[in-house]
Amino acid sequence: MALNIHIYPKREEWDALLRRPTKDAAELEAAVGEVLRTVREGGDKALRELEWRFDHVRLQDLEVSQQEMDEALETVSPELLGAMELAHRNIETFHRAQAFKGERQRVTDGVVCWQKSIAIEKVGLYVPGGTAPLFSTVLMLATPARTAGCREIVLCTPPGRDGHVNPAILAAAKVAGVRRIMKLGGAQAIAAMAYGTESVPKVYKILGPGNQYVTCAKQMVSMAGVAIDMPAGPSEVMVLADEGGNPAFVAADLLSQAEHGVDSQVLLLTTSESMARKVADEVESRLPLLPRRETAAQSLANSRLIVLRSDEEMMEMANLYAPEHLIIETQNYMELAEKVVNAGSVFLGSLTPESAGDYASGTNHTLPTNGHATAYSGVNLDTFCRKVTFQHIDEKGIASIGRAVELMAEAEGLEAHAGAMRLRRERTEGTKTEGA
Amino acid sequence: MALNIHIYPKREEWDALLRRPTKDAAELEAAVGEVLRTVREGGDKALRELEWRFDHVRLQDLEVSQQEMDEALETVSPELLGAMELAHRNIETFHRAQAFKGERQRVTDGVVCWQKSIAIEKVGLYVPGGTAPLFSTVLMLATPARTAGCREIVLCTPPGRDGHVNPAILAAAKVAGVRRIMKLGGAQAIAAMAYGTESVPKVYKILGPGNQYVTCAKQMVSMAGVAIDMPAGPSEVMVLADEGGNPAFVAADLLSQAEHGVDSQVLLLTTSESMARKVADEVESRLPLLPRRETAAQSLANSRLIVLRSDEEMMEMANLYAPEHLIIETQNYMELAEKVVNAGSVFLGSLTPESAGDYASGTNHTLPTNGHATAYSGVNLDTFCRKVTFQHIDEKGIASIGRAVELMAEAEGLEAHAGAMRLRRERTEGTKTEGA
């Protein structure tokens, strides 16, 4: 296969070059809406029927038992368990450092306000099944949820046809400290966590990646008031490289994104035409060696290797695209890092592949795709918390702001708002007069 | 009118006592969906037609001109302008103090990760029109947006039938530093900011309160990927009082919520039956004096004054309800404040009425309603920013985590992910060997 190399594209071609595939959601919404209704009305019974229909499995207990958990742990190699524990520690370290310490602010004389970060009490985590058991996602969601202090954490993941959950997923749940695991996939899992059933607790926020049904279900329940992490889309990487980079490293980074799925988005921006050609050659020679070469080849057919004239153009295009993952493999990577405005997670230098952050460096791999990095953060400790504001006002504070509050309330035609302050002002002024 | 006093309700009655009104959204979605489509396809021309249909005004320019701005400023009293400036300063002070300083974390040997808070480049603010010109909302949205450093801020607000925007709204925009103001209301305003038209820039996030059409439109465009602040609902206050409180203050606080709208939610929890009765008397005697007494009376008909046995019961019920505004007017307010889990904004002591935070204490008044305080924060500086993660790994880092990354990637069946790390590990181990 030949990769698409675009040399010095004109500015008016940029939008077309950066265009992502779009899908019509209407048909999807009808199908997902039907699943949501079925679960809301039918509870556990409906869940069992839907698991038969979609995951082809007959379940009695929807929840993973202690015995299943114990058995799973025995089948996972000590080496893999050790790797999971290392990843868990690093994720915990990085997310724990994000803890918010709200300080009391004396906003003006007699007015003290502060924020307190409080964990969301009940969260639901979704971990997809599918061709590969994505146990790393368990760590990326459950470890920060536990670090934040969420009281109730429920995890849904689809079982195999044998009725069991992949052992690596259960092992990761054990490492991250999740106790309640439900054998549920797809839109029915999201519905169960949004509405609650006999077995599945209703939660306040649902997080995690998934296919288009899961994503649509999350967005639909968010309209009914359940919070979600972010809208999801196909995974993406954009690599920035100059003539001094290592074409083998760059090619490996592009391939590791391409193997995710046929709709993965893979882009290289470079100021060096020879680098673009070397990377294309490396990709083509390495591709046939990959087990997932067919998936990667389809994704690479839509990839773009774009040669630009300057670092400024590279950063402008990167910020316009707002990639989920941005790898900056140039000599001046710290300088370019300062110019990042729109990206989910940024990987700096030639020894920082995306796969480090996908698994074990400590950063989260649940990130905004599809250009949503313009407005959304990736999952972080704040994703599992709310900031509640507190305020306390004393006599001096009433004197500082009381009159302004009354004037503004009156001008908005809200006399009772003005009255609630006026009453305090008159009493405290009275006190002061009496005291004087 | 007689207020509803509930004395020592049984635990099984709590859910019913705390129930909020619900609405069926299906019909609304059809109407709003039609408006969204019309604007997406028709641009400015469609906006003019919709403004005629819904706001009964024929507009040529959709944007407020400099001349209109200048004229508006002349009609606002210097006292009111001074009050707005005071409020703006306090809001700026409190929100500026929320600025995030991300520190580099050495997660493990050779692995450095950090978060950087970056302002969302383009935000759209919605300010409702209606019976009262809610210019305070301009300050609550635009002041933090400017503090965060959002590059492009557009504000939509419906014009009156004379084609002009309320002067107080324009004055507040001037105080907060907003330059682009569009004469657009309802779902068409949300559509314009979500899709962009000839006159209205497309934004990445839309914020602000509104009626059910605005709220529905925000939720519908959020499914298409535009971020929103939060789902909105009728405003709410819950007051906690003990026998030592001031019934006149408590009654004034209940009334100031009740005058918002007929669907406002007003609750008092108290450990003192005599306090409940005194508050009811005060409310009934003050109500007839209010200009908005008819609105307040309708809201109060659904209010609940609930007598409970202990502080613990009060806090349990408060956290179950998750009020938008929680006023704690007890002697031990700081002690109870520590037990708040679910609330939007908390007002402490007898001299801290909700109206302080509605206007001028510096906290934000755009807060989660309808129980969403369980999962959503009110608007704060973070609402206008994203946290982007950065990471840098060196040879030591590759040695620290490289093998774990490879093991996990292989176990997930993602060989190219493993390969991208293996390549680095082999090269750096090679370097070390050569160097040794």
mmCIF file of N, CA, C and O in Angstrom, chain B residues 245-323:
data_model
loop_
_atom_site.group_PDB
_atom_site.id
_atom_site.type_symbol
_atom_site.label_atom_id
_atom_site.label_comp_id
_atom_site.label_asym_id
_atom_site.label_seq_id
_atom_site.Cartn_x
_atom_site.Cartn_y
_atom_site.Cartn_z
ATOM 1 N N GLY B 245 -32.364 30.469 64.932
ATOM 2 C CA GLY B 245 -32.310 31.304 63.733
ATOM 3 C C GLY B 245 -33.273 32.490 63.780
ATOM 4 O O GLY B 245 -34.079 32.618 64.697
ATOM 5 N N ASN B 246 -33.155 33.333 62.797
ATOM 6 C CA ASN B 246 -34.017 34.511 62.681
ATOM 7 C C ASN B 246 -35.108 34.211 61.652
ATOM 8 O O ASN B 246 -34.839 34.153 60.458
ATOM 9 N N PRO B 247 -36.351 34.034 62.091
ATOM 10 C CA PRO B 247 -37.423 33.629 61.160
ATOM 11 C C PRO B 247 -37.637 34.644 60.040
ATOM 12 O O PRO B 247 -37.987 34.257 58.920
ATOM 13 N N ALA B 248 -37.405 35.912 60.323
ATOM 14 C CA ALA B 248 -37.599 36.926 59.276
ATOM 15 C C ALA B 248 -36.558 36.750 58.166
ATOM 16 O O ALA B 248 -36.883 36.845 56.977
ATOM 17 N N PHE B 249 -35.312 36.462 58.538
ATOM 18 C CA PHE B 249 -34.266 36.225 57.536
ATOM 19 C C PHE B 249 -34.609 34.978 56.712
ATOM 20 O O PHE B 249 -34.514 34.984 55.488
ATOM 21 N N VAL B 250 -34.972 33.926 57.417
ATOM 22 C CA VAL B 250 -35.273 32.670 56.710
ATOM 23 C C VAL B 250 -36.433 32.884 55.739
ATOM 24 O O VAL B 250 -36.375 32.466 54.573
ATOM 25 N N ALA B 251 -37.470 33.564 56.213
ATOM 26 C CA ALA B 251 -38.628 33.809 55.343
ATOM 27 C C ALA B 251 -38.220 34.634 54.124
ATOM 28 O O ALA B 251 -38.648 34.353 52.993
ATOM 29 N N ALA B 252 -37.368 35.635 54.342
ATOM 30 C CA ALA B 252 -36.917 36.475 53.218
ATOM 31 C C ALA B 252 -36.144 35.639 52.205
ATOM 32 O O ALA B 252 -36.268 35.845 50.989
ATOM 33 N N ASP B 253 -35.355 34.679 52.686
ATOM 34 C CA ASP B 253 -34.580 33.833 51.772
ATOM 35 C C ASP B 253 -35.491 32.900 50.970
ATOM 36 O O ASP B 253 -35.271 32.664 49.784
ATOM 37 N N LEU B 254 -36.519 32.374 51.629
ATOM 38 C CA LEU B 254 -37.473 31.515 50.908
ATOM 39 C C LEU B 254 -38.215 32.330 49.853
ATOM 40 O O LEU B 254 -38.395 31.890 48.714
ATOM 41 N N LEU B 255 -38.633 33.533 50.231
ATOM 42 C CA LEU B 255 -39.381 34.380 49.297
ATOM 43 C C LEU B 255 -38.516 34.789 48.105
ATOM 44 O O LEU B 255 -39.011 34.883 46.976
ATOM 45 N N SER B 256 -37.228 35.031 48.348
ATOM 46 C CA SER B 256 -36.400 35.496 47.229
ATOM 47 C C SER B 256 -36.215 34.373 46.209
ATOM 48 O O SER B 256 -36.008 34.629 45.024
ATOM 49 N N GLN B 257 -36.316 33.117 46.647
ATOM 50 C CA GLN B 257 -36.303 32.033 45.671
ATOM 51 C C GLN B 257 -37.662 31.898 44.995
ATOM 52 O O GLN B 257 -37.758 31.699 43.781
ATOM 53 N N ALA B 258 -38.728 32.040 45.801
ATOM 54 C CA ALA B 258 -40.083 31.818 45.277
ATOM 55 C C ALA B 258 -40.433 32.804 44.172
ATOM 56 O O ALA B 258 -41.178 32.477 43.246
ATOM 57 N N GLU B 259 -39.863 34.042 44.239
ATOM 58 C CA GLU B 259 -40.257 35.032 43.229
ATOM 59 C C GLU B 259 -39.635 34.759 41.861
ATOM 60 O O GLU B 259 -40.037 35.364 40.867
ATOM 61 N N HIS B 260 -38.648 33.841 41.788
ATOM 62 C CA HIS B 260 -37.984 33.561 40.504
ATOM 63 C C HIS B 260 -38.973 33.108 39.448
ATOM 64 O O HIS B 260 -38.977 33.611 38.327
ATOM 65 N N GLY B 261 -39.767 32.090 39.815
ATOM 66 C CA GLY B 261 -40.701 31.561 38.823
ATOM 67 C C GLY B 261 -41.693 30.640 39.509
ATOM 68 O O GLY B 261 -41.461 30.207 40.647
ATOM 69 N N VAL B 262 -42.764 30.331 38.816
ATOM 70 C CA VAL B 262 -43.810 29.511 39.438
ATOM 71 C C VAL B 262 -43.317 28.094 39.703
ATOM 72 O O VAL B 262 -43.864 27.386 40.545
ATOM 73 N N ASP B 263 -42.251 27.699 38.989
ATOM 74 C CA ASP B 263 -41.729 26.340 39.200
ATOM 75 C C ASP B 263 -40.509 26.324 40.117
ATOM 76 O O ASP B 263 -39.853 25.287 40.271
ATOM 77 N N SER B 264 -40.177 27.455 40.743
ATOM 78 C CA SER B 264 -39.048 27.478 41.693
ATOM 79 C C SER B 264 -39.316 26.524 42.839
ATOM 80 O O SER B 264 -40.446 26.384 43.293
ATOM 81 N N GLN B 265 -38.235 25.898 43.315
ATOM 82 C CA GLN B 265 -38.363 24.925 44.394
ATOM 83 C C GLN B 265 -37.864 25.556 45.692
ATOM 84 O O GLN B 265 -36.735 26.040 45.760
ATOM 85 N N VAL B 266 -38.701 25.508 46.731
ATOM 86 C CA VAL B 266 -38.395 26.166 47.996
ATOM 87 C C VAL B 266 -38.582 25.167 49.132
ATOM 88 O O VAL B 266 -39.687 24.640 49.316
ATOM 89 N N LEU B 267 -37.513 24.888 49.873
ATOM 90 C CA LEU B 267 -37.617 23.936 50.983
ATOM 91 C C LEU B 267 -36.946 24.502 52.229
ATOM 92 O O LEU B 267 -35.873 25.108 52.144
ATOM 93 N N LEU B 268 -37.580 24.263 53.369
ATOM 94 C CA LEU B 268 -36.955 24.568 54.656
ATOM 95 C C LEU B 268 -36.850 23.275 55.452
ATOM 96 O O LEU B 268 -37.830 22.543 55.583
ATOM 97 N N LEU B 269 -35.648 22.999 55.958
ATOM 98 C CA LEU B 269 -35.489 21.899 56.910
ATOM 99 C C LEU B 269 -35.151 22.529 58.251
ATOM 100 O O LEU B 269 -34.274 23.398 58.330
ATOM 101 N N THR B 270 -35.821 22.082 59.298
ATOM 102 C CA THR B 270 -35.522 22.648 60.606
ATOM 103 C C THR B 270 -35.709 21.590 61.688
ATOM 104 O O THR B 270 -36.509 20.662 61.533
ATOM 105 N N THR B 271 -34.955 21.747 62.758
ATOM 106 C CA THR B 271 -35.122 20.851 63.908
ATOM 107 C C THR B 271 -36.120 21.448 64.911
ATOM 108 O O THR B 271 -36.326 20.871 65.980
ATOM 109 N N SER B 272 -36.733 22.552 64.549
ATOM 110 C CA SER B 272 -37.618 23.241 65.493
ATOM 111 C C SER B 272 -38.996 23.481 64.881
ATOM 112 O O SER B 272 -39.140 24.217 63.902
ATOM 113 N N GLU B 273 -40.005 22.862 65.485
ATOM 114 C CA GLU B 273 -41.355 23.051 64.947
ATOM 115 C C GLU B 273 -41.786 24.507 65.072
ATOM 116 O O GLU B 273 -42.441 25.052 64.179
ATOM 117 N N SER B 274 -41.400 25.154 66.181
ATOM 118 C CA SER B 274 -41.832 26.544 66.345
ATOM 119 C C SER B 274 -41.170 27.435 65.289
ATOM 120 O O SER B 274 -41.782 28.380 64.787
ATOM 121 N N MET B 275 -39.927 27.110 64.916
ATOM 122 C CA MET B 275 -39.287 27.863 63.834
ATOM 123 C C MET B 275 -40.075 27.705 62.532
ATOM 124 O O MET B 275 -40.318 28.687 61.824
ATOM 125 N N ALA B 276 -40.476 26.484 62.225
ATOM 126 C CA ALA B 276 -41.253 26.255 61.000
ATOM 127 C C ALA B 276 -42.509 27.126 61.005
ATOM 128 O O ALA B 276 -42.854 27.760 60.002
ATOM 129 N N ARG B 277 -43.194 27.186 62.140
ATOM 130 C CA ARG B 277 -44.439 27.962 62.204
ATOM 131 C C ARG B 277 -44.169 29.460 62.111
ATOM 132 O O ARG B 277 -44.874 30.193 61.429
ATOM 133 N N LYS B 278 -43.098 29.904 62.777
ATOM 134 C CA LYS B 278 -42.766 31.342 62.707
ATOM 135 C C LYS B 278 -42.382 31.747 61.279
ATOM 136 O O LYS B 278 -42.764 32.812 60.799
ATOM 137 N N VAL B 279 -41.625 30.881 60.618
ATOM 138 C CA VAL B 279 -41.227 31.188 59.236
ATOM 139 C C VAL B 279 -42.468 31.254 58.345
ATOM 140 O O VAL B 279 -42.617 32.155 57.521
ATOM 141 N N ALA B 280 -43.372 30.295 58.539
ATOM 142 C CA ALA B 280 -44.605 30.283 57.738
ATOM 143 C C ALA B 280 -45.380 31.585 57.942
ATOM 144 O O ALA B 280 -45.870 32.195 56.979
ATOM 145 N N ASP B 281 -45.472 32.024 59.196
ATOM 146 C CA ASP B 281 -46.175 33.282 59.480
ATOM 147 C C ASP B 281 -45.493 34.467 58.797
ATOM 148 O O ASP B 281 -46.149 35.317 58.189
ATOM 149 N N GLU B 282 -44.166 34.495 58.905
ATOM 150 C CA GLU B 282 -43.418 35.602 58.288
ATOM 151 C C GLU B 282 -43.618 35.621 56.774
ATOM 152 O O GLU B 282 -43.795 36.672 56.174
ATOM 153 N N VAL B 283 -43.530 34.437 56.175
ATOM 154 C CA VAL B 283 -43.710 34.352 54.720
ATOM 155 C C VAL B 283 -45.084 34.875 54.344
ATOM 156 O O VAL B 283 -45.234 35.688 53.419
ATOM 157 N N GLU B 284 -46.104 34.433 55.094
ATOM 158 C CA GLU B 284 -47.468 34.846 54.738
ATOM 159 C C GLU B 284 -47.684 36.341 54.931
ATOM 160 O O GLU B 284 -48.428 36.955 54.170
ATOM 161 N N SER B 285 -47.005 36.929 55.918
ATOM 162 C CA SER B 285 -47.218 38.366 56.112
ATOM 163 C C SER B 285 -46.421 39.204 55.114
ATOM 164 O O SER B 285 -46.826 40.310 54.754
ATOM 165 N N ARG B 286 -45.270 38.684 54.640
ATOM 166 C CA ARG B 286 -44.446 39.462 53.708
ATOM 167 C C ARG B 286 -44.875 39.289 52.247
ATOM 168 O O ARG B 286 -44.657 40.186 51.421
ATOM 169 N N LEU B 287 -45.441 38.156 51.946
ATOM 170 C CA LEU B 287 -45.791 37.832 50.552
ATOM 171 C C LEU B 287 -46.630 38.920 49.871
ATOM 172 O O LEU B 287 -46.306 39.341 48.748
ATOM 173 N N PRO B 288 -47.710 39.434 50.525
ATOM 174 C CA PRO B 288 -48.574 40.402 49.828
ATOM 175 C C PRO B 288 -47.872 41.701 49.460
ATOM 176 O O PRO B 288 -48.366 42.458 48.623
ATOM 177 N N LEU B 289 -46.699 41.959 50.078
ATOM 178 C CA LEU B 289 -45.992 43.211 49.811
ATOM 179 C C LEU B 289 -45.119 43.134 48.567
ATOM 180 O O LEU B 289 -44.591 44.146 48.112
ATOM 181 N N LEU B 290 -44.954 41.948 48.007
ATOM 182 C CA LEU B 290 -44.028 41.773 46.887
ATOM 183 C C LEU B 290 -44.667 42.094 45.551
ATOM 184 O O LEU B 290 -45.793 41.667 45.285
ATOM 185 N N PRO B 291 -43.929 42.782 44.672
ATOM 186 C CA PRO B 291 -44.450 43.013 43.308
ATOM 187 C C PRO B 291 -44.718 41.683 42.587
ATOM 188 O O PRO B 291 -45.686 41.577 41.843
ATOM 189 N N ARG B 292 -43.872 40.683 42.817
ATOM 190 C CA ARG B 292 -44.046 39.404 42.120
ATOM 191 C C ARG B 292 -44.761 38.402 43.018
ATOM 192 O O ARG B 292 -44.479 37.205 42.998
ATOM 193 N N ARG B 293 -45.758 38.878 43.801
ATOM 194 C CA ARG B 293 -46.426 38.007 44.781
ATOM 195 C C ARG B 293 -47.184 36.858 44.123
ATOM 196 O O ARG B 293 -47.302 35.782 44.692
ATOM 197 N N GLU B 294 -47.694 37.088 42.916
ATOM 198 C CA GLU B 294 -48.470 35.995 42.296
ATOM 199 C C GLU B 294 -47.566 34.833 41.897
ATOM 200 O O GLU B 294 -47.890 33.670 42.122
ATOM 201 N N THR B 295 -46.429 35.175 41.323
ATOM 202 C CA THR B 295 -45.436 34.140 41.007
ATOM 203 C C THR B 295 -45.007 33.423 42.283
ATOM 204 O O THR B 295 -44.993 32.187 42.355
ATOM 205 N N ALA B 296 -44.641 34.208 43.293
ATOM 206 C CA ALA B 296 -44.129 33.630 44.538
ATOM 207 C C ALA B 296 -45.183 32.735 45.199
ATOM 208 O O ALA B 296 -44.859 31.664 45.739
ATOM 209 N N ALA B 297 -46.427 33.149 45.149
ATOM 210 C CA ALA B 297 -47.485 32.355 45.795
ATOM 211 C C ALA B 297 -47.619 30.998 45.126
ATOM 212 O O ALA B 297 -47.778 29.964 45.789
ATOM 213 N N GLN B 298 -47.541 30.982 43.801
ATOM 214 C CA GLN B 298 -47.647 29.695 43.094
ATOM 215 C C GLN B 298 -46.488 28.774 43.448
ATOM 216 O O GLN B 298 -46.658 27.579 43.643
ATOM 217 N N SER B 299 -45.299 29.349 43.506
ATOM 218 C CA SER B 299 -44.132 28.551 43.869
ATOM 219 C C SER B 299 -44.245 28.049 45.311
ATOM 220 O O SER B 299 -43.955 26.890 45.609
ATOM 221 N N LEU B 300 -44.700 28.920 46.199
ATOM 222 C CA LEU B 300 -44.797 28.545 47.620
ATOM 223 C C LEU B 300 -45.853 27.465 47.862
ATOM 224 O O LEU B 300 -45.759 26.702 48.826
ATOM 225 N N ALA B 301 -46.835 27.397 46.983
ATOM 226 C CA ALA B 301 -47.860 26.356 47.140
ATOM 227 C C ALA B 301 -47.232 24.967 47.061
ATOM 228 O O ALA B 301 -47.740 24.003 47.635
ATOM 229 N N ASN B 302 -46.105 24.872 46.340
ATOM 230 C CA ASN B 302 -45.398 23.592 46.252
ATOM 231 C C ASN B 302 -44.210 23.503 47.202
ATOM 232 O O ASN B 302 -43.444 22.551 47.153
ATOM 233 N N SER B 303 -44.036 24.516 48.034
ATOM 234 C CA SER B 303 -42.886 24.513 48.938
ATOM 235 C C SER B 303 -43.118 23.515 50.059
ATOM 236 O O SER B 303 -44.238 23.054 50.292
ATOM 237 N N ARG B 304 -42.038 23.170 50.757
ATOM 238 C CA ARG B 304 -42.151 22.239 51.873
ATOM 239 C C ARG B 304 -41.338 22.767 53.048
ATOM 240 O O ARG B 304 -40.165 23.074 52.907
ATOM 241 N N LEU B 305 -41.976 22.826 54.199
ATOM 242 C CA LEU B 305 -41.297 23.164 55.444
ATOM 243 C C LEU B 305 -41.270 21.870 56.251
ATOM 244 O O LEU B 305 -42.324 21.381 56.671
ATOM 245 N N ILE B 306 -40.101 21.317 56.451
ATOM 246 C CA ILE B 306 -40.002 19.963 56.998
ATOM 247 C C ILE B 306 -39.297 19.996 58.349
ATOM 248 O O ILE B 306 -38.177 20.512 58.462
ATOM 249 N N VAL B 307 -39.973 19.473 59.376
ATOM 250 C CA VAL B 307 -39.388 19.431 60.709
ATOM 251 C C VAL B 307 -38.736 18.052 60.901
ATOM 252 O O VAL B 307 -39.393 17.025 60.721
ATOM 253 N N LEU B 308 -37.453 18.065 61.246
ATOM 254 C CA LEU B 308 -36.722 16.811 61.418
ATOM 255 C C LEU B 308 -36.176 16.730 62.843
ATOM 256 O O LEU B 308 -36.200 17.698 63.587
ATOM 257 N N ARG B 309 -35.682 15.525 63.182
ATOM 258 C CA ARG B 309 -35.316 15.302 64.584
ATOM 259 C C ARG B 309 -33.900 15.727 64.951
ATOM 260 O O ARG B 309 -33.586 15.895 66.127
ATOM 261 N N SER B 310 -33.033 15.859 63.963
ATOM 262 C CA SER B 310 -31.631 16.113 64.311
ATOM 263 C C SER B 310 -30.887 16.769 63.159
ATOM 264 O O SER B 310 -31.344 16.755 62.013
ATOM 265 N N ASP B 311 -29.727 17.312 63.475
ATOM 266 C CA ASP B 311 -28.837 17.843 62.445
ATOM 267 C C ASP B 311 -28.479 16.755 61.444
ATOM 268 O O ASP B 311 -28.369 17.016 60.240
ATOM 269 N N GLU B 312 -28.269 15.539 61.942
ATOM 270 C CA GLU B 312 -27.882 14.434 61.063
ATOM 271 C C GLU B 312 -28.978 14.201 60.020
ATOM 272 O O GLU B 312 -28.698 14.004 58.843
ATOM 273 N N GLU B 313 -30.232 14.213 60.473
ATOM 274 C CA GLU B 313 -31.331 14.032 59.515
ATOM 275 C C GLU B 313 -31.376 15.176 58.502
ATOM 276 O O GLU B 313 -31.628 14.959 57.317
ATOM 277 N N MET B 314 -31.143 16.386 58.980
ATOM 278 C CA MET B 314 -31.155 17.530 58.047
ATOM 279 C C MET B 314 -30.086 17.350 56.968
ATOM 280 O O MET B 314 -30.347 17.547 55.781
ATOM 281 N N MET B 315 -28.876 16.980 57.378
ATOM 282 C CA MET B 315 -27.797 16.845 56.400
ATOM 283 C C MET B 315 -28.043 15.674 55.462
ATOM 284 O O MET B 315 -27.721 15.739 54.273
ATOM 285 N N GLU B 316 -28.638 14.613 56.015
ATOM 286 C CA GLU B 316 -28.923 13.465 55.160
ATOM 287 C C GLU B 316 -29.937 13.848 54.082
ATOM 288 O O GLU B 316 -29.779 13.521 52.899
ATOM 289 N N MET B 317 -30.977 14.567 54.498
ATOM 290 C CA MET B 317 -32.002 14.974 53.537
ATOM 291 C C MET B 317 -31.451 15.994 52.543
ATOM 292 O O MET B 317 -31.755 15.944 51.349
ATOM 293 N N ALA B 318 -30.610 16.904 53.015
ATOM 294 C CA ALA B 318 -30.016 17.910 52.117
ATOM 295 C C ALA B 318 -29.164 17.224 51.047
ATOM 296 O O ALA B 318 -29.265 17.543 49.858
ATOM 297 N N ASN B 319 -28.348 16.264 51.460
ATOM 298 C CA ASN B 319 -27.493 15.578 50.494
ATOM 299 C C ASN B 319 -28.292 14.694 49.543
ATOM 300 O O ASN B 319 -27.895 14.489 48.396
ATOM 301 N N LEU B 320 -29.411 14.199 50.010
ATOM 302 C CA LEU B 320 -30.293 13.409 49.148
ATOM 303 C C LEU B 320 -30.934 14.299 48.079
ATOM 304 O O LEU B 320 -31.071 13.916 46.922
ATOM 305 N N TYR B 321 -31.310 15.503 48.474
ATOM 306 C CA TYR B 321 -31.979 16.427 47.543
ATOM 307 C C TYR B 321 -30.978 17.088 46.592
ATOM 308 O O TYR B 321 -31.309 17.364 45.437
ATOM 309 N N ALA B 322 -29.765 17.349 47.077
ATOM 310 C CA ALA B 322 -28.732 18.002 46.252
ATOM 311 C C ALA B 322 -29.206 19.345 45.717
ATOM 312 O O ALA B 322 -29.319 19.545 44.506
ATOM 313 N N PRO B 323 -29.470 20.301 46.620
ATOM 314 C CA PRO B 323 -30.042 21.575 46.177
ATOM 315 C C PRO B 323 -29.044 22.439 45.401
ATOM 316 O O PRO B 323 -27.836 22.366 45.650
#
